[in-house]
Short mmCIF file of C-alpha atoms in Angstrom, two decimals:
data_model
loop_
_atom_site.label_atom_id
_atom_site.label_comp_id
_atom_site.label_asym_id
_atom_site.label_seq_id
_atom_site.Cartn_x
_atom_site.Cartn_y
_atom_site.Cartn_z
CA UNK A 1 14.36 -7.67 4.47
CA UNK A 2 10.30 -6.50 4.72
CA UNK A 3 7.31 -5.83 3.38
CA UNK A 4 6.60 -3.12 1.32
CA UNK A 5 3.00 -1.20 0.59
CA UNK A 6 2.65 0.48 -2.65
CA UNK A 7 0.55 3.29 -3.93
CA UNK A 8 -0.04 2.16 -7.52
CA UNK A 9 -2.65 3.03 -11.17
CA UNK A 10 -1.93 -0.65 -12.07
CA UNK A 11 -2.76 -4.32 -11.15
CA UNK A 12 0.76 -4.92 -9.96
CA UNK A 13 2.79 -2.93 -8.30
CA UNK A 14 5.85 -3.78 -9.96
CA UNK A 15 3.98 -2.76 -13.64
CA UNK A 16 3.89 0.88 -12.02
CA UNK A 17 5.41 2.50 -14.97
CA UNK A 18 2.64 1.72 -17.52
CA UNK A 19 0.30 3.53 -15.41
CA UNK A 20 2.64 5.78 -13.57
CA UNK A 21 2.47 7.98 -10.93
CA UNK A 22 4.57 11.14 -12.12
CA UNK A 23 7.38 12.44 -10.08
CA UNK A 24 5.94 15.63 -10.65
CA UNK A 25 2.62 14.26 -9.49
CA UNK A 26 4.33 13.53 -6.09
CA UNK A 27 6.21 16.60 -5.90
CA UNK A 28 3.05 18.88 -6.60
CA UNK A 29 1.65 16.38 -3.71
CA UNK A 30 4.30 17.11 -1.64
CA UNK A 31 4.20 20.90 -1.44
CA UNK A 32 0.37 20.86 -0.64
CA UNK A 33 1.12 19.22 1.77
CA UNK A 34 2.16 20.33 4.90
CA UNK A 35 2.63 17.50 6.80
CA UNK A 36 5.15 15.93 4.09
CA UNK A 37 8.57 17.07 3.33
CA UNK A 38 11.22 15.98 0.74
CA UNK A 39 14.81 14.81 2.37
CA UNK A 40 17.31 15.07 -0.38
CA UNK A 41 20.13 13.24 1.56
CA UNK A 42 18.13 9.85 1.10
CA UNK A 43 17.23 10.83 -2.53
CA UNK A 44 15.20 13.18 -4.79
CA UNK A 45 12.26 12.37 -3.82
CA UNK A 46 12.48 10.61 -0.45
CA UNK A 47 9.50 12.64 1.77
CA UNK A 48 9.34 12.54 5.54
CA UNK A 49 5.80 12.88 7.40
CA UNK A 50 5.51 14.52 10.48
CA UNK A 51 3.11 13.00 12.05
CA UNK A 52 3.70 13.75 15.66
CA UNK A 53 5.61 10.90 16.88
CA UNK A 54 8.71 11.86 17.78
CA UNK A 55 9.45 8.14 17.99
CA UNK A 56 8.50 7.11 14.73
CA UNK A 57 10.77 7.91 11.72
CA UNK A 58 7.63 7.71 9.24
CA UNK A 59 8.32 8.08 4.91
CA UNK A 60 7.49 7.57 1.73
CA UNK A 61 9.46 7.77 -2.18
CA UNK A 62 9.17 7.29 -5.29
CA UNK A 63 10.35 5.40 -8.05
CA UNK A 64 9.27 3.92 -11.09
CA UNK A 65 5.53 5.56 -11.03
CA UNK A 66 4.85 4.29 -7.52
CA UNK A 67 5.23 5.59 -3.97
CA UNK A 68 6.28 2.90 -1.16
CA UNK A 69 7.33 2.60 2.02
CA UNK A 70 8.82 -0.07 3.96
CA UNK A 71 6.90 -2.54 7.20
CA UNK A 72 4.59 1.46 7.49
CA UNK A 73 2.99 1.92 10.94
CA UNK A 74 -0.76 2.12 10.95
CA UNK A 75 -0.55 5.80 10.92
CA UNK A 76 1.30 5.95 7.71
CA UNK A 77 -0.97 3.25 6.26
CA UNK A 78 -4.06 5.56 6.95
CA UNK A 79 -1.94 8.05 5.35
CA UNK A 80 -1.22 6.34 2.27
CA UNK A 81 -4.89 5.62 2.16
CA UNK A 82 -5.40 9.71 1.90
CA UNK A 83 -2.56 9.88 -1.12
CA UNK A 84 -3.80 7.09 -3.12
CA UNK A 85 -7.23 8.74 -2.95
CA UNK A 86 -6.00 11.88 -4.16
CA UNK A 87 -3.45 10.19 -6.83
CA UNK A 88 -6.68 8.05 -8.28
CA UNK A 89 -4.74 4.54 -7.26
CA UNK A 90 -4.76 2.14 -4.79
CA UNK A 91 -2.49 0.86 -1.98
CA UNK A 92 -1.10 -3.02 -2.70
CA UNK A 93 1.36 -4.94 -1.24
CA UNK A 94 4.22 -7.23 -2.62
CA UNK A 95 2.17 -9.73 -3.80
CA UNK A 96 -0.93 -7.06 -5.19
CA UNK A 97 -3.28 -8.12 -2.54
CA UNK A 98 -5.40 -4.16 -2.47
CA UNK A 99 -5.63 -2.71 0.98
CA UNK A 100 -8.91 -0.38 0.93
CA UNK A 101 -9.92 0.37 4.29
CA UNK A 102 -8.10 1.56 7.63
CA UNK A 103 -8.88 -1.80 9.53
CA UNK A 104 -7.42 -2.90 6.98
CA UNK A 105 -3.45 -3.45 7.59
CA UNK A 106 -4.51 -5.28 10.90
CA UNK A 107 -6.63 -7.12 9.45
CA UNK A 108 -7.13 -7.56 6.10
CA UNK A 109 -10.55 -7.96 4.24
CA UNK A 110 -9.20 -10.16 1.75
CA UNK A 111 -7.52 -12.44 4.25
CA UNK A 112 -11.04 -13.99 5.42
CA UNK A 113 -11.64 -15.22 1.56
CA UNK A 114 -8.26 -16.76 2.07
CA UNK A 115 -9.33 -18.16 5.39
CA UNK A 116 -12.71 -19.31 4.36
CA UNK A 117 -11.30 -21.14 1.64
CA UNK A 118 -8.58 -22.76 3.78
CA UNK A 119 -11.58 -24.27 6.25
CA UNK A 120 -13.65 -25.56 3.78
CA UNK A 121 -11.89 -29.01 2.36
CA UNK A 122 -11.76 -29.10 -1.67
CA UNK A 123 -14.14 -32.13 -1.69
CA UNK A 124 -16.38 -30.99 0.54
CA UNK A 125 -16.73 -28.00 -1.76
CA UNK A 126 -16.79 -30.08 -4.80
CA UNK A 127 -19.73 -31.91 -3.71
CA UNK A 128 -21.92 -29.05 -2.79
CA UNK A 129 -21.78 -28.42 -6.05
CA UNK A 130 -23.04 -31.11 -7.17
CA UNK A 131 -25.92 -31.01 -4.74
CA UNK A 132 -27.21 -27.65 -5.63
#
């Protein structure tokens, strides 16, 4: 199993289709595109990037008015960073946290909310509240 990123027009990735991403959408995508390719042998719209790295075996498909791709490399992150932009959505992962900026796959805005919150004990917060 892994994570997953999604490109997504919705609150939750998995509510892609009431906000969808066409498949023509992704296709028109694809052919101005130089840098992405469709491989039929892994489905109709499976798409390869060739980014350089010979090493890397970097993609991207569709399904369901999304586009995903599996544990992506911080190349292909930045990458799906530069679709979304052009789609009009927003990168998310599994569980819908939004992933806006470059830094942001290694580290996460959103996780120092989650952080902060985890430092500061619930009554200590409760009773600066009261105090203020």
């Amino acid at each position: 199993m892994g994570w997953e990123l999604h490109i997504v027009r919705t609150e939750n990735w998995f509510d892609s289709a009431s906000n969808p991403i066409t498949s023509e959408e992704w296709v028109q995508l694809i052919d101005n595109d130089e840098e992405l390719s469709i491989d039929k042998r892994n489905g109709d719209y499976f798409t390869r990037w060739s980014n350089h790295q010979a090493h890397d075996e970097s993609w991207l498909d569709w399904d369901d008015g999304r586009i995903y791709s599996k544990q992506p490399e911080e190349a292909l992150y930045c990458k799906m960073l530069q679709i979304a932009k052009k789609l009009g959505a927003v990168v998310v992962d599994d569980d819908d946290r939004k992933y806006l900026l470059p830094s942001d796959l290694k580290n996460p805005s959103w996780a120092n909310t989650l952080t902060d919150n985890k430092k500061t004990p619930l009554w200590r917060k409760l009773m600066s509240k009261l105090f203020e």
